[in-house]
């Protein structure tokens, strides 16, 4: 029933607003309707975002009907102002999401140009704000606790999530210790990576271990989390 509203919202809100409908029962190909998809380079059959995957992993119930005006990034690096309306089943589990993603990159670019023009003297202030503080505010214009990345394919999603988790280690993935590998798997588990098909194989290849090793790590993590919750 939500499919019919997607093209309407896309036309009404304009070309700078992407409208996306996710069926989260199939996270590998959750996008079932999309308008103005060139904003994120996604098409029908694209996977769920990292934000939605994490939401699915923690098992969010109907304590919040929607989330508005949080930070997002498109695959081409554009800044997006995003909002999501959650669709629940009869047991209040999230089974879908209707998302609006405004591409505000050109407005941020104009703002930077105006700041550069107005703040030509580094020592001057605007309304009592030093230039470096003004720049800091601009850099974090849309930065909030929630952030979201969007991927055209499930392989893109898997690789992005893995590489983002490995980045802080600063060494080749295959040289990580067992404790570090376990920490990587736990972080990826909490962020919903293993909801996606093929993720265990991809991670095993990158870490240089077998798939059964990844499954052993996962079983250990799930058991420890269960004990903590118990």
PDB file of C-alpha atoms in Angstrom:
ATOM      1  CA  UNK A   1       0.000   0.000   0.000  1.00  0.00           C
ATOM      2  CA  UNK A   2       2.947   2.360   0.546  1.00  0.00           C
ATOM      3  CA  UNK A   3       4.290   1.859  -2.985  1.00  0.00           C
ATOM      4  CA  UNK A   4       1.708   4.182  -4.521  1.00  0.00           C
ATOM      5  CA  UNK A   5       2.762   7.164  -2.414  1.00  0.00           C
ATOM      6  CA  UNK A   6       6.449   7.028  -3.453  1.00  0.00           C
ATOM      7  CA  UNK A   7       6.130   8.582  -6.959  1.00  0.00           C
ATOM      8  CA  UNK A   8       3.669  11.140  -5.578  1.00  0.00           C
ATOM      9  CA  UNK A   9       6.088  12.287  -2.871  1.00  0.00           C
ATOM     10  CA  UNK A  10       8.968  12.294  -5.347  1.00  0.00           C
ATOM     11  CA  UNK A  11       7.070  14.621  -7.679  1.00  0.00           C
ATOM     12  CA  UNK A  12       5.676  16.807  -4.891  1.00  0.00           C
ATOM     13  CA  UNK A  13       8.953  17.268  -2.994  1.00  0.00           C
ATOM     14  CA  UNK A  14      11.098  17.814  -6.087  1.00  0.00           C
ATOM     15  CA  UNK A  15      14.273  16.478  -7.646  1.00  0.00           C
ATOM     16  CA  UNK A  16      16.399  17.245  -4.572  1.00  0.00           C
ATOM     17  CA  UNK A  17      14.442  14.754  -2.457  1.00  0.00           C
ATOM     18  CA  UNK A  18      14.866  11.018  -2.880  1.00  0.00           C
ATOM     19  CA  UNK A  19      11.930   8.920  -1.665  1.00  0.00           C
ATOM     20  CA  UNK A  20      12.665   5.289  -0.835  1.00  0.00           C
ATOM     21  CA  UNK A  21      10.466   2.431   0.380  1.00  0.00           C
ATOM     22  CA  UNK A  22      12.237  -0.525   2.056  1.00  0.00           C
ATOM     23  CA  UNK A  23      10.793  -3.985   2.646  1.00  0.00           C
ATOM     24  CA  UNK A  24      13.041  -5.085   5.514  1.00  0.00           C
ATOM     25  CA  UNK A  25      11.964  -8.699   5.346  1.00  0.00           C
ATOM     26  CA  UNK A  26      14.471  -8.860   2.472  1.00  0.00           C
ATOM     27  CA  UNK A  27      17.412  -6.648   3.579  1.00  0.00           C
ATOM     28  CA  UNK A  28      19.688  -7.729   0.711  1.00  0.00           C
ATOM     29  CA  UNK A  29      17.271  -6.186  -1.783  1.00  0.00           C
ATOM     30  CA  UNK A  30      15.025  -4.099   0.437  1.00  0.00           C
ATOM     31  CA  UNK A  31      14.328  -1.189  -1.937  1.00  0.00           C
ATOM     32  CA  UNK A  32      10.954  -1.960  -3.531  1.00  0.00           C
ATOM     33  CA  UNK A  33      10.053   1.576  -4.676  1.00  0.00           C
ATOM     34  CA  UNK A  34      12.171   4.673  -5.279  1.00  0.00           C
ATOM     35  CA  UNK A  35      11.781   8.164  -6.733  1.00  0.00           C
ATOM     36  CA  UNK A  36      14.671  10.470  -7.684  1.00  0.00           C
ATOM     37  CA  UNK A  37      17.073   7.600  -7.102  1.00  0.00           C
ATOM     38  CA  UNK A  38      19.919   9.379  -8.879  1.00  0.00           C
ATOM     39  CA  UNK A  39      20.583  11.184  -5.576  1.00  0.00           C
ATOM     40  CA  UNK A  40      22.011   8.020  -4.016  1.00  0.00           C
ATOM     41  CA  UNK A  41      22.608   6.062  -7.255  1.00  0.00           C
ATOM     42  CA  UNK A  42      20.253   3.355  -6.009  1.00  0.00           C
ATOM     43  CA  UNK A  43      17.704   1.366  -7.956  1.00  0.00           C
ATOM     44  CA  UNK A  44      15.049  -1.239  -7.203  1.00  0.00           C
ATOM     45  CA  UNK A  45      16.649  -4.158  -5.371  1.00  0.00           C
ATOM     46  CA  UNK A  46      19.319  -2.091  -3.589  1.00  0.00           C
ATOM     47  CA  UNK A  47      20.116  -3.200  -0.012  1.00  0.00           C
ATOM     48  CA  UNK A  48      19.189  -1.603   3.298  1.00  0.00           C
ATOM     49  CA  UNK A  49      21.412   1.196   4.628  1.00  0.00           C
ATOM     50  CA  UNK A  50      23.857   0.740   7.510  1.00  0.00           C
ATOM     51  CA  UNK A  51      21.517   2.686   9.819  1.00  0.00           C
ATOM     52  CA  UNK A  52      18.583   0.389   9.038  1.00  0.00           C
ATOM     53  CA  UNK A  53      20.721  -2.750   9.340  1.00  0.00           C
ATOM     54  CA  UNK A  54      21.821  -1.688  12.823  1.00  0.00           C
ATOM     55  CA  UNK A  55      18.228  -0.902  13.737  1.00  0.00           C
ATOM     56  CA  UNK A  56      17.182  -4.391  12.644  1.00  0.00           C
ATOM     57  CA  UNK A  57      19.993  -5.989  14.641  1.00  0.00           C
ATOM     58  CA  UNK A  58      19.038  -4.334  17.917  1.00  0.00           C
ATOM     59  CA  UNK A  59      15.418  -5.349  17.330  1.00  0.00           C
ATOM     60  CA  UNK A  60      13.810  -1.917  17.642  1.00  0.00           C
ATOM     61  CA  UNK A  61      10.168  -2.004  18.662  1.00  0.00           C
ATOM     62  CA  UNK A  62       7.443   0.608  18.325  1.00  0.00           C
ATOM     63  CA  UNK A  63       8.875   3.061  20.851  1.00  0.00           C
ATOM     64  CA  UNK A  64       9.330   5.570  18.038  1.00  0.00           C
ATOM     65  CA  UNK A  65       7.191   5.926  14.926  1.00  0.00           C
ATOM     66  CA  UNK A  66       9.746   7.932  12.957  1.00  0.00           C
ATOM     67  CA  UNK A  67      13.115   9.717  13.066  1.00  0.00           C
ATOM     68  CA  UNK A  68      13.692  13.069  11.354  1.00  0.00           C
ATOM     69  CA  UNK A  69      16.514  15.308  10.159  1.00  0.00           C
ATOM     70  CA  UNK A  70      19.561  13.137  10.693  1.00  0.00           C
ATOM     71  CA  UNK A  71      22.811  13.098   8.765  1.00  0.00           C
ATOM     72  CA  UNK A  72      23.314  10.957   5.672  1.00  0.00           C
ATOM     73  CA  UNK A  73      25.891  10.449   2.912  1.00  0.00           C
ATOM     74  CA  UNK A  74      25.317   9.373  -0.667  1.00  0.00           C
ATOM     75  CA  UNK A  75      27.754   7.161  -2.554  1.00  0.00           C
ATOM     76  CA  UNK A  76      29.121  10.259  -4.328  1.00  0.00           C
ATOM     77  CA  UNK A  77      29.837  11.960  -0.992  1.00  0.00           C
ATOM     78  CA  UNK A  78      26.930  14.393  -0.985  1.00  0.00           C
ATOM     79  CA  UNK A  79      25.447  15.430   2.350  1.00  0.00           C
ATOM     80  CA  UNK A  80      21.828  14.379   2.836  1.00  0.00           C
ATOM     81  CA  UNK A  81      19.221  15.445   5.381  1.00  0.00           C
ATOM     82  CA  UNK A  82      17.269  12.271   6.006  1.00  0.00           C
ATOM     83  CA  UNK A  83      14.058  11.224   7.744  1.00  0.00           C
ATOM     84  CA  UNK A  84      12.545   7.761   8.158  1.00  0.00           C
ATOM     85  CA  UNK A  85       9.014   6.559   8.940  1.00  0.00           C
ATOM     86  CA  UNK A  86       8.982   3.018  10.324  1.00  0.00           C
ATOM     87  CA  UNK A  87       6.447   0.434   9.193  1.00  0.00           C
ATOM     88  CA  UNK A  88       5.591  -2.224  11.798  1.00  0.00           C
ATOM     89  CA  UNK A  89       3.865  -5.601  11.739  1.00  0.00           C
ATOM     90  CA  UNK A  90       1.161  -6.721  14.176  1.00  0.00           C
ATOM     91  CA  UNK A  91       3.824  -7.628  16.752  1.00  0.00           C
ATOM     92  CA  UNK A  92       5.377  -4.159  16.489  1.00  0.00           C
ATOM     93  CA  UNK A  93       8.548  -5.373  14.762  1.00  0.00           C
ATOM     94  CA  UNK A  94       9.940  -3.140  12.024  1.00  0.00           C
ATOM     95  CA  UNK A  95       9.248  -4.695   8.633  1.00  0.00           C
ATOM     96  CA  UNK A  96       9.577  -1.625   6.428  1.00  0.00           C
ATOM     97  CA  UNK A  97      10.698   1.980   6.195  1.00  0.00           C
ATOM     98  CA  UNK A  98       9.668   4.989   4.130  1.00  0.00           C
ATOM     99  CA  UNK A  99      12.634   7.351   3.799  1.00  0.00           C
ATOM    100  CA  UNK A 100      13.112  10.920   2.569  1.00  0.00           C
ATOM    101  CA  UNK A 101      16.650  11.991   1.669  1.00  0.00           C
ATOM    102  CA  UNK A 102      17.187  15.657   0.780  1.00  0.00           C
ATOM    103  CA  UNK A 103      20.405  16.421  -1.092  1.00  0.00           C
ATOM    104  CA  UNK A 104      21.582  19.630   0.605  1.00  0.00           C
ATOM    105  CA  UNK A 105      25.145  19.572  -0.726  1.00  0.00           C
ATOM    106  CA  UNK A 106      24.734  22.597  -2.997  1.00  0.00           C
ATOM    107  CA  UNK A 107      23.370  24.647  -0.110  1.00  0.00           C
ATOM    108  CA  UNK A 108      26.375  23.717   2.024  1.00  0.00           C
ATOM    109  CA  UNK A 109      28.681  24.653  -0.861  1.00  0.00           C
ATOM    110  CA  UNK A 110      26.971  28.046  -1.175  1.00  0.00           C
ATOM    111  CA  UNK A 111      27.258  28.536   2.569  1.00  0.00           C
ATOM    112  CA  UNK A 112      30.994  27.870   2.460  1.00  0.00           C
ATOM    113  CA  UNK A 113      31.394  30.343  -0.388  1.00  0.00           C
ATOM    114  CA  UNK A 114      29.484  32.984   1.577  1.00  0.00           C
ATOM    115  CA  UNK A 115      31.604  32.316   4.670  1.00  0.00           C
ATOM    116  CA  UNK A 116      34.774  32.617   2.603  1.00  0.00           C
ATOM    117  CA  UNK A 117      33.559  35.936   1.195  1.00  0.00           C
ATOM    118  CA  UNK A 118      32.338  37.353   4.501  1.00  0.00           C
ATOM    119  CA  UNK A 119      35.232  36.094   6.631  1.00  0.00           C
ATOM    120  CA  UNK A 120      38.096  37.305   4.467  1.00  0.00           C
ATOM    121  CA  UNK A 121      39.981  38.558   7.559  1.00  0.00           C
ATOM    122  CA  UNK A 122      40.762  35.555   9.846  1.00  0.00           C
ATOM    123  CA  UNK A 123      40.791  37.893  12.870  1.00  0.00           C
ATOM    124  CA  UNK A 124      37.291  39.232  12.355  1.00  0.00           C
ATOM    125  CA  UNK A 125      34.139  37.958  14.000  1.00  0.00           C
ATOM    126  CA  UNK A 126      30.536  37.676  12.880  1.00  0.00           C
ATOM    127  CA  UNK A 127      28.028  38.251  15.678  1.00  0.00           C
ATOM    128  CA  UNK A 128      30.778  37.529  18.157  1.00  0.00           C
ATOM    129  CA  UNK A 129      31.770  34.213  16.526  1.00  0.00           C
ATOM    130  CA  UNK A 130      35.432  33.764  15.492  1.00  0.00           C
ATOM    131  CA  UNK A 131      36.074  32.390  12.015  1.00  0.00           C
ATOM    132  CA  UNK A 132      37.387  29.031  13.226  1.00  0.00           C
ATOM    133  CA  UNK A 133      34.221  28.498  15.289  1.00  0.00           C
ATOM    134  CA  UNK A 134      32.059  29.421  12.316  1.00  0.00           C
ATOM    135  CA  UNK A 135      33.893  26.856  10.212  1.00  0.00           C
ATOM    136  CA  UNK A 136      33.504  24.225  12.910  1.00  0.00           C
ATOM    137  CA  UNK A 137      29.762  24.843  13.028  1.00  0.00           C
ATOM    138  CA  UNK A 138      29.596  24.524   9.228  1.00  0.00           C
ATOM    139  CA  UNK A 139      31.510  21.243   9.218  1.00  0.00           C
ATOM    140  CA  UNK A 140      28.987  19.806  11.673  1.00  0.00           C
ATOM    141  CA  UNK A 141      25.941  21.494  10.164  1.00  0.00           C
ATOM    142  CA  UNK A 142      23.978  18.267   9.922  1.00  0.00           C
ATOM    143  CA  UNK A 143      26.095  16.038  12.132  1.00  0.00           C
ATOM    144  CA  UNK A 144      24.043  14.305  14.790  1.00  0.00           C
ATOM    145  CA  UNK A 145      24.333  11.020  16.640  1.00  0.00           C
ATOM    146  CA  UNK A 146      22.543   9.118  13.882  1.00  0.00           C
ATOM    147  CA  UNK A 147      24.270   8.818  10.520  1.00  0.00           C
ATOM    148  CA  UNK A 148      23.514   6.798   7.426  1.00  0.00           C
ATOM    149  CA  UNK A 149      25.324   5.566   4.319  1.00  0.00           C
ATOM    150  CA  UNK A 150      23.594   4.315   1.179  1.00  0.00           C
ATOM    151  CA  UNK A 151      24.781   1.642  -1.229  1.00  0.00           C
ATOM    152  CA  UNK A 152      23.752   0.741  -4.795  1.00  0.00           C
ATOM    153  CA  UNK A 153      24.460  -2.992  -4.277  1.00  0.00           C
ATOM    154  CA  UNK A 154      24.676  -5.462  -1.401  1.00  0.00           C
ATOM    155  CA  UNK A 155      28.374  -6.039  -2.172  1.00  0.00           C
ATOM    156  CA  UNK A 156      29.001  -2.302  -1.750  1.00  0.00           C
ATOM    157  CA  UNK A 157      27.221  -2.402   1.603  1.00  0.00           C
ATOM    158  CA  UNK A 158      29.242  -5.380   2.836  1.00  0.00           C
ATOM    159  CA  UNK A 159      32.588  -3.948   1.780  1.00  0.00           C
ATOM    160  CA  UNK A 160      31.834  -0.506   3.222  1.00  0.00           C
ATOM    161  CA  UNK A 161      30.800  -1.879   6.619  1.00  0.00           C
ATOM    162  CA  UNK A 162      33.850  -4.146   6.822  1.00  0.00           C
ATOM    163  CA  UNK A 163      36.380  -1.517   5.753  1.00  0.00           C
ATOM    164  CA  UNK A 164      34.867   1.093   8.083  1.00  0.00           C
ATOM    165  CA  UNK A 165      35.278  -1.299  11.005  1.00  0.00           C
ATOM    166  CA  UNK A 166      38.844  -2.247  10.043  1.00  0.00           C
ATOM    167  CA  UNK A 167      40.030   1.337   9.492  1.00  0.00           C
ATOM    168  CA  UNK A 168      40.935   2.147  13.149  1.00  0.00           C
ATOM    169  CA  UNK A 169      43.305  -0.835  13.366  1.00  0.00           C
ATOM    170  CA  UNK A 170      45.744   0.704  10.911  1.00  0.00           C
ATOM    171  CA  UNK A 171      47.192  -2.608   9.758  1.00  0.00           C
ATOM    172  CA  UNK A 172      46.542  -5.270   7.144  1.00  0.00           C
ATOM    173  CA  UNK A 173      43.408  -7.210   8.044  1.00  0.00           C
ATOM    174  CA  UNK A 174      45.119 -10.594   7.750  1.00  0.00           C
ATOM    175  CA  UNK A 175      47.671  -9.549  10.385  1.00  0.00           C
ATOM    176  CA  UNK A 176      45.110  -8.906  13.109  1.00  0.00           C
ATOM    177  CA  UNK A 177      45.388 -10.985  16.258  1.00  0.00           C
ATOM    178  CA  UNK A 178      42.636 -13.410  17.239  1.00  0.00           C
ATOM    179  CA  UNK A 179      41.378 -10.958  19.877  1.00  0.00           C
ATOM    180  CA  UNK A 180      41.270  -8.177  17.282  1.00  0.00           C
ATOM    181  CA  UNK A 181      39.448 -10.388  14.770  1.00  0.00           C
ATOM    182  CA  UNK A 182      36.904 -11.263  17.436  1.00  0.00           C
ATOM    183  CA  UNK A 183      36.414  -7.555  18.214  1.00  0.00           C
ATOM    184  CA  UNK A 184      35.905  -6.825  14.494  1.00  0.00           C
ATOM    185  CA  UNK A 185      33.294  -9.569  14.180  1.00  0.00           C
ATOM    186  CA  UNK A 186      31.488  -8.348  17.309  1.00  0.00           C
ATOM    187  CA  UNK A 187      31.376  -4.771  16.023  1.00  0.00           C
ATOM    188  CA  UNK A 188      30.063  -5.914  12.646  1.00  0.00           C
ATOM    189  CA  UNK A 189      27.489  -8.126  14.343  1.00  0.00           C
ATOM    190  CA  UNK A 190      26.174  -5.193  16.385  1.00  0.00           C
ATOM    191  CA  UNK A 191      25.985  -3.089  13.213  1.00  0.00           C
ATOM    192  CA  UNK A 192      23.890  -5.670  11.371  1.00  0.00           C
ATOM    193  CA  UNK A 193      26.398  -6.855   8.747  1.00  0.00           C
ATOM    194  CA  UNK A 194      25.441 -10.511   9.041  1.00  0.00           C
ATOM    195  CA  UNK A 195      21.850  -9.806   8.055  1.00  0.00           C
ATOM    196  CA  UNK A 196      23.233  -9.564   4.502  1.00  0.00           C
ATOM    197  CA  UNK A 197      23.810 -12.667   2.404  1.00  0.00           C
ATOM    198  CA  UNK A 198      27.441 -13.316   1.547  1.00  0.00           C
ATOM    199  CA  UNK A 199      28.792 -11.237   4.424  1.00  0.00           C
ATOM    200  CA  UNK A 200      30.438 -14.162   6.245  1.00  0.00           C
ATOM    201  CA  UNK A 201      32.267 -15.240   3.100  1.00  0.00           C
ATOM    202  CA  UNK A 202      33.409 -11.677   2.333  1.00  0.00           C
ATOM    203  CA  UNK A 203      34.697 -11.101   5.871  1.00  0.00           C
ATOM    204  CA  UNK A 204      36.486 -14.460   5.943  1.00  0.00           C
ATOM    205  CA  UNK A 205      38.285 -13.575   2.713  1.00  0.00           C
ATOM    206  CA  UNK A 206      39.393 -10.182   4.024  1.00  0.00           C
ATOM    207  CA  UNK A 207      40.550 -11.515   7.411  1.00  0.00           C
ATOM    208  CA  UNK A 208      42.252 -14.542   5.858  1.00  0.00           C
ATOM    209  CA  UNK A 209      40.317 -17.093   7.921  1.00  0.00           C
ATOM    210  CA  UNK A 210      37.759 -19.778   7.123  1.00  0.00           C
ATOM    211  CA  UNK A 211      34.006 -19.287   7.158  1.00  0.00           C
ATOM    212  CA  UNK A 212      33.620 -21.789  10.055  1.00  0.00           C
ATOM    213  CA  UNK A 213      35.988 -19.556  12.058  1.00  0.00           C
ATOM    214  CA  UNK A 214      33.686 -16.568  11.536  1.00  0.00           C
ATOM    215  CA  UNK A 215      30.687 -18.676  12.575  1.00  0.00           C
ATOM    216  CA  UNK A 216      32.539 -19.773  15.735  1.00  0.00           C
ATOM    217  CA  UNK A 217      33.213 -16.132  16.567  1.00  0.00           C
ATOM    218  CA  UNK A 218      29.552 -15.302  15.992  1.00  0.00           C
ATOM    219  CA  UNK A 219      28.322 -18.152  18.198  1.00  0.00           C
ATOM    220  CA  UNK A 220      30.663 -17.007  20.972  1.00  0.00           C
ATOM    221  CA  UNK A 221      29.494 -13.391  20.653  1.00  0.00           C
ATOM    222  CA  UNK A 222      25.809 -14.350  20.650  1.00  0.00           C
ATOM    223  CA  UNK A 223      26.323 -16.572  23.689  1.00  0.00           C
ATOM    224  CA  UNK A 224      28.147 -13.819  25.606  1.00  0.00           C
ATOM    225  CA  UNK A 225      25.487 -11.240  24.706  1.00  0.00           C
ATOM    226  CA  UNK A 226      22.762 -13.633  25.808  1.00  0.00           C
ATOM    227  CA  UNK A 227      24.491 -14.192  29.153  1.00  0.00           C
ATOM    228  CA  UNK A 228      24.863 -10.444  29.688  1.00  0.00           C
ATOM    229  CA  UNK A 229      21.204  -9.838  28.889  1.00  0.00           C
ATOM    230  CA  UNK A 230      20.177 -12.729  31.108  1.00  0.00           C
TER     231      UNK A 230
END
